[in-house]
Coordinates of C-alpha atoms and ligand atoms in Angstrom, one line a residue:
M1 CA 80.2 92.5 85.1
D2 CA 78.9 93.1 81.6
S3 CA 81.3 91.4 79.1
R4 CA 82.1 94.6 77.2
L5 CA 82.9 96.4 80.4
G6 CA 85.1 93.4 81.5
D7 CA 86.9 93.4 78.2
D8 CA 87.5 97.2 78.5
L9 CA 88.7 96.9 82.1
A10 CA 91.3 94.4 80.9
Q11 CA 92.7 96.7 78.2
I12 CA 92.6 100.2 79.7
P13 CA 96.2 101.1 78.5
E14 CA 95.4 100.1 74.9
L15 CA 92.1 102.0 75.0
I16 CA 93.8 105.1 76.3
D17 CA 96.5 104.8 73.6
A18 CA 93.8 104.4 70.9
T19 CA 91.9 107.4 72.2
S20 CA 95.0 109.5 72.5
A21 CA 96.1 108.6 68.9
Y22 CA 92.6 109.6 67.7
A23 CA 92.7 112.9 69.7
V24 CA 96.1 113.7 68.2
R25 CA 94.8 113.2 64.7
I26 CA 91.9 115.6 65.5
L27 CA 94.3 118.2 66.9
D28 CA 96.7 117.8 63.9
G29 CA 93.8 118.5 61.5
L30 CA 92.3 121.5 63.4
A31 CA 94.0 124.1 61.1
E32 CA 92.4 122.6 58.0
R33 CA 89.1 121.6 59.4
P34 CA 86.1 123.7 58.3
V35 CA 85.8 126.1 61.1
A36 CA 82.1 125.8 61.6
R37 CA 79.6 123.3 60.4
P38 CA 76.1 124.5 59.5
P39 CA 74.0 122.3 61.6
A40 CA 72.2 119.5 59.8
R41 CA 69.7 117.9 62.1
R42 CA 70.5 114.3 63.0
E43 CA 67.7 112.1 64.3
P44 CA 68.6 110.0 67.3
L45 CA 69.3 106.3 66.8
P46 CA 67.9 103.7 69.2
L47 CA 69.9 103.0 72.4
P48 CA 72.1 99.9 71.8
A49 CA 71.2 97.0 74.0
P50 CA 74.5 95.2 74.0
G51 CA 77.1 98.0 73.8
A52 CA 79.9 98.2 71.3
G53 CA 82.8 98.6 73.9
T54 CA 85.0 101.6 73.9
R55 CA 86.6 100.8 70.5
G56 CA 83.2 100.4 69.0
A57 CA 82.0 103.6 70.6
L58 CA 85.1 105.4 69.3
A59 CA 84.5 104.1 65.8
A60 CA 80.8 105.1 65.9
F61 CA 81.6 108.6 67.2
A62 CA 84.4 109.1 64.5
E63 CA 82.0 108.0 61.8
R64 CA 78.7 109.6 62.8
W65 CA 79.5 112.7 65.0
E66 CA 83.0 114.0 64.9
P67 CA 82.9 115.1 61.2
G68 CA 80.1 117.5 62.0
F69 CA 81.9 119.1 64.9
S70 CA 83.3 122.6 64.5
A71 CA 86.9 123.7 64.9
G72 CA 85.9 125.6 68.0
A73 CA 89.3 124.7 69.5
G74 CA 91.1 126.1 66.5
S75 CA 92.6 129.4 65.6
R76 CA 89.9 131.0 63.3
Y77 CA 86.8 130.4 65.4
L78 CA 86.1 134.1 66.2
G79 CA 82.4 133.7 67.1
F80 CA 80.9 134.6 70.5
V81 CA 83.9 134.9 72.8
T82 CA 85.6 131.5 72.5
G83 CA 88.9 130.5 73.9
G84 CA 90.8 127.4 72.9
C85 CA 92.3 124.8 75.1
T86 CA 96.0 125.0 75.8
P87 CA 97.9 121.7 75.8
A88 CA 98.3 121.8 79.6
A89 CA 94.6 122.6 80.1
L90 CA 93.8 119.6 78.0
A91 CA 96.1 117.4 80.1
G92 CA 94.4 118.8 83.3
D93 CA 90.9 118.2 81.8
W94 CA 91.7 114.6 80.9
L95 CA 93.0 114.0 84.4
T96 CA 89.9 115.5 85.8
G97 CA 88.0 112.6 84.4
V98 CA 90.6 110.1 85.4
L99 CA 90.6 111.2 89.1
D100 CA 86.9 112.0 89.1
Q101 CA 86.9 114.1 92.3
N102 CA 83.9 116.0 93.7
P103 CA 85.6 119.0 95.3
T104 CA 82.5 120.4 96.9
S105 CA 83.1 118.6 100.2
G106 CA 86.3 118.8 102.3
L107 CA 85.9 115.4 103.8
D108 CA 87.8 113.1 101.6
S109 CA 90.6 114.7 99.5
T110 CA 92.9 117.7 98.9
A111 CA 91.0 118.6 95.7
P112 CA 89.2 121.6 97.4
D113 CA 92.6 123.0 98.3
L114 CA 93.8 122.7 94.7
E115 CA 90.7 124.7 93.8
R116 CA 91.6 127.3 96.5
E117 CA 95.2 127.5 95.2
T118 CA 93.9 128.0 91.6
I119 CA 91.6 130.8 92.7
A120 CA 94.5 132.5 94.6
W121 CA 96.6 132.2 91.4
L122 CA 93.9 133.7 89.3
R123 CA 93.5 136.5 91.8
E124 CA 97.2 137.2 91.6
L125 CA 97.1 137.0 87.8
L126 CA 94.4 139.5 87.6
G127 CA 95.8 141.8 90.3
L128 CA 92.8 141.3 92.7
P129 CA 93.0 141.4 96.5
A130 CA 92.6 138.4 98.8
A131 CA 89.5 140.0 100.3
L132 CA 87.7 138.8 97.2
Q133 CA 87.1 135.1 97.8
G134 CA 86.1 132.9 95.0
A135 CA 84.6 129.6 93.8
F136 CA 84.3 127.8 90.5
V137 CA 81.1 127.7 88.5
S138 CA 80.3 126.6 84.9
G139 CA 80.5 129.9 83.1
A140 CA 80.0 133.6 83.2
T141 CA 76.2 133.2 83.3
M142 CA 76.4 131.2 86.5
S143 CA 79.0 133.6 87.8
N144 CA 76.7 136.5 87.2
F145 CA 73.8 134.5 88.7
A146 CA 75.9 133.8 91.9
G147 CA 77.1 137.4 92.2
L148 CA 73.5 138.7 91.8
A149 CA 72.2 136.1 94.3
I150 CA 74.6 137.5 96.9
A151 CA 73.6 141.0 95.9
R152 CA 69.9 140.0 96.5
E153 CA 70.8 138.8 100.0
W154 CA 72.6 142.1 100.6
L155 CA 69.5 144.0 99.6
G156 CA 67.6 141.9 102.1
E157 CA 70.2 142.8 104.7
Q158 CA 69.7 146.5 104.0
R159 CA 65.9 146.0 104.5
G160 CA 66.3 143.8 107.6
V161 CA 65.2 140.5 106.0
S162 CA 67.0 137.3 104.8
I163 CA 65.8 136.5 101.3
A164 CA 67.5 133.1 101.6
E165 CA 65.1 132.4 104.5
H166 CA 61.9 134.2 103.5
G167 CA 62.0 134.4 99.7
T168 CA 61.9 137.3 97.3
A169 CA 58.3 138.3 98.3
A170 CA 59.9 139.8 101.5
L171 CA 62.1 142.1 99.4
G172 CA 59.8 144.5 97.6
P173 CA 60.8 146.2 94.3
V174 CA 64.4 145.8 93.2
H175 CA 66.4 148.2 91.0
V176 CA 69.3 146.9 89.0
L177 CA 71.1 149.6 87.1
S178 CA 73.5 149.0 84.2
G179 CA 74.7 150.5 80.9
R180 CA 75.0 147.6 78.5
A181 CA 74.5 144.5 80.6
H182 CA 75.1 141.2 79.0
S183 CA 72.0 139.2 78.2
S184 CA 73.0 136.7 80.9
V185 CA 72.2 139.4 83.6
G186 CA 68.6 139.4 82.5
K187 CA 68.6 135.6 82.6
A188 CA 70.1 135.6 86.1
L189 CA 67.5 138.1 87.3
S190 CA 64.8 135.9 85.9
M191 CA 66.2 132.8 87.7
L192 CA 66.6 134.8 90.9
G193 CA 62.9 135.7 91.0
L194 CA 63.8 139.4 90.7
G195 CA 62.5 139.5 87.1
R196 CA 64.1 140.7 83.9
A197 CA 62.1 144.0 84.3
A198 CA 64.2 144.8 87.4
L199 CA 67.1 145.6 85.0
R200 CA 66.9 149.4 84.3
P201 CA 69.2 150.4 81.4
V202 CA 71.1 153.6 82.0
D203 CA 72.3 155.7 79.1
V204 CA 75.7 155.1 77.7
L205 CA 78.2 157.7 76.6
P206 CA 77.8 158.9 73.0
T207 CA 79.3 156.4 70.5
R208 CA 80.3 154.1 73.3
E209 CA 79.0 151.1 75.3
A210 CA 80.3 152.5 78.6
V211 CA 77.7 153.8 81.0
D212 CA 77.4 157.5 81.4
V213 CA 78.4 157.8 85.0
S214 CA 76.5 161.1 85.5
R215 CA 73.3 159.4 84.3
L216 CA 74.0 156.6 86.6
A217 CA 74.4 159.0 89.5
S218 CA 71.1 160.7 88.6
A219 CA 69.3 157.3 88.5
L220 CA 70.7 156.5 92.0
E221 CA 69.8 159.9 93.2
A222 CA 66.2 159.3 92.1
L223 CA 66.1 156.2 94.3
D224 CA 66.3 158.6 97.2
G225 CA 68.5 156.4 99.4
E226 CA 66.9 153.1 98.5
P227 CA 69.6 150.4 98.2
A228 CA 70.1 149.1 94.6
I229 CA 72.3 146.9 92.6
V230 CA 74.7 148.3 89.9
V231 CA 76.0 145.9 87.3
A232 CA 79.2 147.5 85.8
N233 CA 80.6 146.1 82.6
A234 CA 84.3 145.4 82.0
G235 CA 84.4 144.3 78.4
T236 CA 81.1 144.4 76.5
V237 CA 80.4 141.6 74.2
N238 CA 79.9 143.8 71.0
T239 CA 82.9 146.1 71.3
G240 CA 84.9 145.3 74.4
D241 CA 84.1 148.6 76.0
F242 CA 84.6 149.3 79.7
D243 CA 82.6 151.3 82.2
D244 CA 84.6 153.7 84.4
L245 CA 84.8 151.4 87.4
R246 CA 86.6 153.8 89.6
A247 CA 84.0 156.5 89.1
I248 CA 81.2 154.1 89.6
A249 CA 82.7 152.7 92.8
A250 CA 83.1 156.3 94.1
L251 CA 79.3 156.8 93.8
R252 CA 79.0 154.5 96.8
D253 CA 80.1 157.4 99.0
R254 CA 76.7 159.0 98.3
H255 CA 74.4 156.1 97.4
P256 CA 73.9 152.6 98.8
F257 CA 74.4 149.9 96.2
W258 CA 76.0 146.6 95.6
L259 CA 78.6 146.8 92.8
H260 CA 78.7 143.7 90.7
V261 CA 81.2 143.7 87.8
D262 CA 80.8 141.5 84.7
A263 CA 84.4 141.1 83.7
A264 CA 83.8 137.8 81.9
F265 CA 86.7 138.3 79.5
G266 CA 87.6 141.9 80.2
A267 CA 89.3 140.9 83.4
F268 CA 92.2 139.6 81.3
A269 CA 93.0 143.2 80.1
A270 CA 95.0 143.2 83.4
L271 CA 97.7 141.2 81.6
S272 CA 98.4 143.9 79.0
P273 CA 100.3 147.0 80.3
G274 CA 98.5 149.1 77.7
H275 CA 95.0 148.0 78.8
A276 CA 95.3 147.3 82.5
H277 CA 94.1 150.8 83.4
L278 CA 90.7 149.9 82.0
L279 CA 90.2 147.8 85.1
D280 CA 91.1 150.6 87.6
G281 CA 88.6 150.3 90.4
L282 CA 87.7 146.6 89.8
A283 CA 89.2 145.6 93.1
E284 CA 86.5 147.7 94.9
A285 CA 83.7 145.6 93.5
D286 CA 81.4 143.6 95.9
S287 CA 81.3 140.7 93.4
I288 CA 83.0 139.9 90.1
C289 CA 82.4 137.5 87.2
V290 CA 85.4 136.1 85.4
D291 CA 85.0 133.5 82.7
L292 CA 87.9 131.0 82.2
H293 CA 86.7 129.1 79.1
K294 CA 87.2 132.4 77.2
W295 CA 90.6 134.1 77.6
L296 CA 92.2 131.6 80.0
N297 CA 91.9 129.0 77.3
V298 CA 90.6 126.1 79.4
P299 CA 88.0 123.9 77.8
Y300 CA 84.2 124.3 78.6
D301 CA 82.9 124.7 81.1
S302 CA 84.7 126.9 83.6
A303 CA 84.4 130.3 85.3
I304 CA 84.9 131.8 88.8
Q305 CA 82.8 134.2 90.8
L306 CA 84.4 136.4 93.4
T307 CA 82.9 138.3 96.4
R308 CA 83.8 140.1 99.5
R309 CA 80.7 138.9 101.4
R310 CA 81.2 135.1 101.8
D311 CA 78.9 135.3 104.8
L312 CA 76.0 136.4 102.5
Q313 CA 77.1 133.9 99.9
T314 CA 76.9 131.1 102.5
R315 CA 73.5 132.2 103.5
V316 CA 72.2 131.9 100.0
F317 CA 73.9 128.6 98.9
Q318 CA 74.4 126.7 102.2
N319 CA 73.4 123.1 102.0
S320 CA 73.6 121.9 105.6
A321 CA 72.8 118.3 106.2
A322 CA 73.8 115.8 108.9
Y323 CA 76.0 114.0 106.4
L324 CA 77.6 117.2 105.0
G325 CA 78.2 119.2 108.1
S326 CA 77.5 122.9 108.6
P327 CA 79.3 125.7 106.8
G328 CA 81.4 127.1 109.7
D329 CA 83.9 129.9 109.1
D330 CA 85.6 128.4 106.2
P331 CA 82.7 126.8 104.2
D332 CA 83.2 123.9 101.8
F333 CA 82.3 124.7 98.2
V334 CA 79.0 122.8 98.6
H335 CA 77.9 125.8 100.6
L336 CA 79.0 128.5 98.1
T337 CA 77.6 127.7 94.6
P338 CA 74.4 126.3 93.1
E339 CA 75.8 122.8 92.6
N340 CA 76.1 120.3 95.4
S341 CA 78.3 117.9 93.3
R342 CA 80.5 118.8 90.4
R343 CA 83.7 118.0 88.6
L344 CA 87.1 119.5 89.7
R345 CA 86.9 122.3 87.1
A346 CA 89.9 123.9 88.7
L347 CA 92.3 121.2 87.5
A348 CA 92.4 122.4 83.9
A349 CA 93.0 126.0 85.0
W350 CA 95.6 124.9 87.5
F351 CA 97.5 123.0 84.8
T352 CA 97.6 125.9 82.4
L353 CA 98.6 128.3 85.1
A354 CA 101.3 125.9 86.3
A355 CA 102.5 125.2 82.8
Y356 CA 102.6 128.8 81.3
G357 CA 102.4 131.0 84.4
R358 CA 101.8 134.7 84.3
E359 CA 104.2 135.3 81.4
G360 CA 102.7 132.7 79.1
H361 CA 99.1 133.8 79.7
A362 CA 100.1 137.5 79.3
E363 CA 101.6 136.6 76.0
I364 CA 98.4 135.0 74.8
V365 CA 96.4 138.1 75.8
R366 CA 98.8 140.6 74.2
R367 CA 99.0 138.6 71.0
D368 CA 95.2 138.4 70.7
L369 CA 95.0 142.1 71.3
A370 CA 97.5 142.8 68.6
L371 CA 95.7 140.4 66.2
A372 CA 92.3 142.2 66.9
S373 CA 94.0 145.5 66.0
R374 CA 95.5 144.0 62.9
L375 CA 92.1 142.7 61.7
G376 CA 90.6 146.1 62.6
E377 CA 93.2 147.8 60.4
R378 CA 92.6 145.4 57.5
I379 CA 88.8 145.9 57.7
A380 CA 89.2 149.7 57.9
A381 CA 91.3 149.5 54.7
M382 CA 88.6 147.5 52.8
P383 CA 86.1 149.8 51.0
A384 CA 83.3 147.2 51.3
Y385 CA 83.3 147.4 55.1
R386 CA 83.3 150.0 57.9
L387 CA 84.3 149.6 61.6
L388 CA 81.4 150.4 64.0
A389 CA 83.7 151.1 66.9
P390 CA 87.4 151.4 67.5
V391 CA 89.1 148.1 68.5
R392 CA 89.4 148.7 72.2
L393 CA 90.2 145.2 73.3
N394 CA 89.9 141.9 71.5
V395 CA 86.6 142.3 69.6
V396 CA 86.3 143.8 66.1
C397 CA 82.8 145.0 65.4
F398 CA 82.0 146.0 61.8
T399 CA 79.4 146.1 59.0
L400 CA 79.0 146.6 55.3
A401 CA 79.9 150.1 54.1
G402 CA 76.7 150.0 52.0
D403 CA 73.4 148.4 53.1
P404 CA 74.2 146.8 56.5
T405 CA 71.3 144.4 56.2
G406 CA 73.4 142.3 53.9
I407 CA 75.9 141.4 56.7
G408 CA 74.0 138.2 57.5
R409 CA 74.8 137.0 53.9
V410 CA 78.5 137.8 54.5
A411 CA 78.5 135.8 57.8
Q412 CA 77.0 132.9 56.0
A413 CA 79.5 133.1 53.1
V414 CA 82.4 133.2 55.5
T415 CA 81.1 130.2 57.4
D416 CA 80.4 128.3 54.2
S417 CA 84.0 129.0 53.1
G418 CA 85.2 127.0 56.1
E419 CA 87.9 129.6 56.7
A420 CA 86.5 131.3 59.7
F421 CA 83.5 131.7 62.0
L422 CA 82.2 135.1 63.1
T423 CA 78.9 135.9 64.8
T424 CA 76.3 138.5 63.9
T425 CA 75.0 141.1 66.3
V426 CA 73.2 144.4 66.3
Y427 CA 75.3 147.4 67.4
D428 CA 73.4 150.6 68.1
G429 CA 70.6 149.5 65.8
V430 CA 73.0 148.4 63.0
P431 CA 73.3 144.8 61.9
A432 CA 76.9 143.9 62.3
L433 CA 79.5 141.2 62.6
R434 CA 81.9 140.6 65.5
A435 CA 85.3 138.9 65.5
A436 CA 86.5 138.1 69.0
F437 CA 90.1 137.0 69.5
S438 CA 90.6 134.8 72.6
S439 CA 92.5 131.8 71.4
W440 CA 96.1 130.8 72.2
R441 CA 96.4 129.4 68.7
T442 CA 95.6 132.4 66.6
T443 CA 98.4 134.0 64.6
E444 CA 99.0 136.7 62.0
D445 CA 98.5 134.2 59.2
D446 CA 95.1 133.4 60.6
V447 CA 94.1 137.1 60.5
D448 CA 95.3 137.3 56.9
R449 CA 93.1 134.2 56.1
V450 CA 90.1 135.8 57.8
A451 CA 90.6 139.1 56.0
K452 CA 90.8 137.3 52.6
A453 CA 87.6 135.3 53.5
L454 CA 85.9 138.6 54.3
S455 CA 87.0 140.3 51.1
R456 CA 85.7 137.3 49.0
A457 CA 82.4 137.3 50.9
C458 CA 81.2 140.8 50.3
Ligands
PLP1 C1 80.4 140.0 79.1 C2 79.9 138.6 79.2 N1 79.2 138.2 80.2 C3 78.6 137.0 80.3 C4 78.7 136.1 79.3 C5 78.1 134.7 79.4 O1 79.1 133.7 79.3 P1 78.8 132.2 79.4 O2 78.3 131.8 78.0 O3 80.2 131.6 79.7 O4 77.9 131.9 80.4 C6 79.4 136.5 78.1 C7 79.6 135.6 77.0 O5 80.1 135.9 75.9 C8 80.0 137.8 78.1 O6 80.7 138.2 77.0

């Protein structure tokens, strides 16, 4: 054994203590750490031949890399849609590495059952029926990818071919209809060989990001009975808007289509009595995307995908081999998602659900919703800014009251202040800023600090 490795093996408890003390210092400093670090390119150093041991690696990381890392796990990182990491999720994530399970095969441990239990808990948390079976993937993009892969197989079934067997050439033209699909849907269609051009945007309602259901009905009508895919959006990334899922699902009485719902973060609206109605009809979807590294507050990377058609899912993702066995009626995860081997992502989610339960997670969601409203009110009261949409969920979308092209400078000034991180977007042709609330750590004091940073930046 390499001497550094041997030395480390002999002092695992001390090394874990040292890493833990270092981690605690980072966590204690999160509130005052500049929220985002403008990236300064670092050139790679040569690979060390003799290594430095864990203590040496820790010292090198602390000196060279950690100071440039953002406070993404903190309370004022409002860019993209970024959750934090609850204490229990962190414990679960550490133990994921300690136990180093590969849950995709059911041959050697109970880890796959922990994953099944976690999915059942998530379903219960979000009020979804057991008919929707799930599996873990790395994020909402992969969840959309998996859902649309199953949809593609369904389209093949409608036309009497298996795309998993014969490839997309056997499918012919594909129509994917959506109001304001997230960019990851186009990416998924590209990866699936269906092509980004298969996505046909349908008009949204005036001043909204929700699809106009009558326009969607007309677009389906025009397909004249040809099966299609509809991607409904439950929580758009710019303004947290929701399609009318119940009305969309009802269109299946007249038109054949696979209903995929991107509820990456919007699914968690189920935990707020004032917002749960926005998800009315979600249970009728054929496949659903739910991200966990957003509003469940587990660390990257983690999401689930859910579907009613596990048979089609298995057709797409099965990986039969003599040493792995065949899928059978209750397939191992190796037959259900793109990866053959992966970490036990479910453990961090299991820990946070076991530690805080429905009530703890509902409190996080309700608090974030209240904080988004509070920031919305503060911005509406500032003459320099104007809201571009009402705060429907956890995203505040706004721009400058004057020339909106200056909003990029505002974003930069806020980042440079170290107080907060918000990301830019374009909403209905207008350059804008978005503040997305999804962290368990964020408080009213944080909103006040963000509002002050914004008022100084304009
Ligand atoms: C609605 C929606 N779908 C999909 C995604 C993609 O998520 P991920 O980056 O986890 O793949 C996002 C990310 O913000 C999103 O908001």
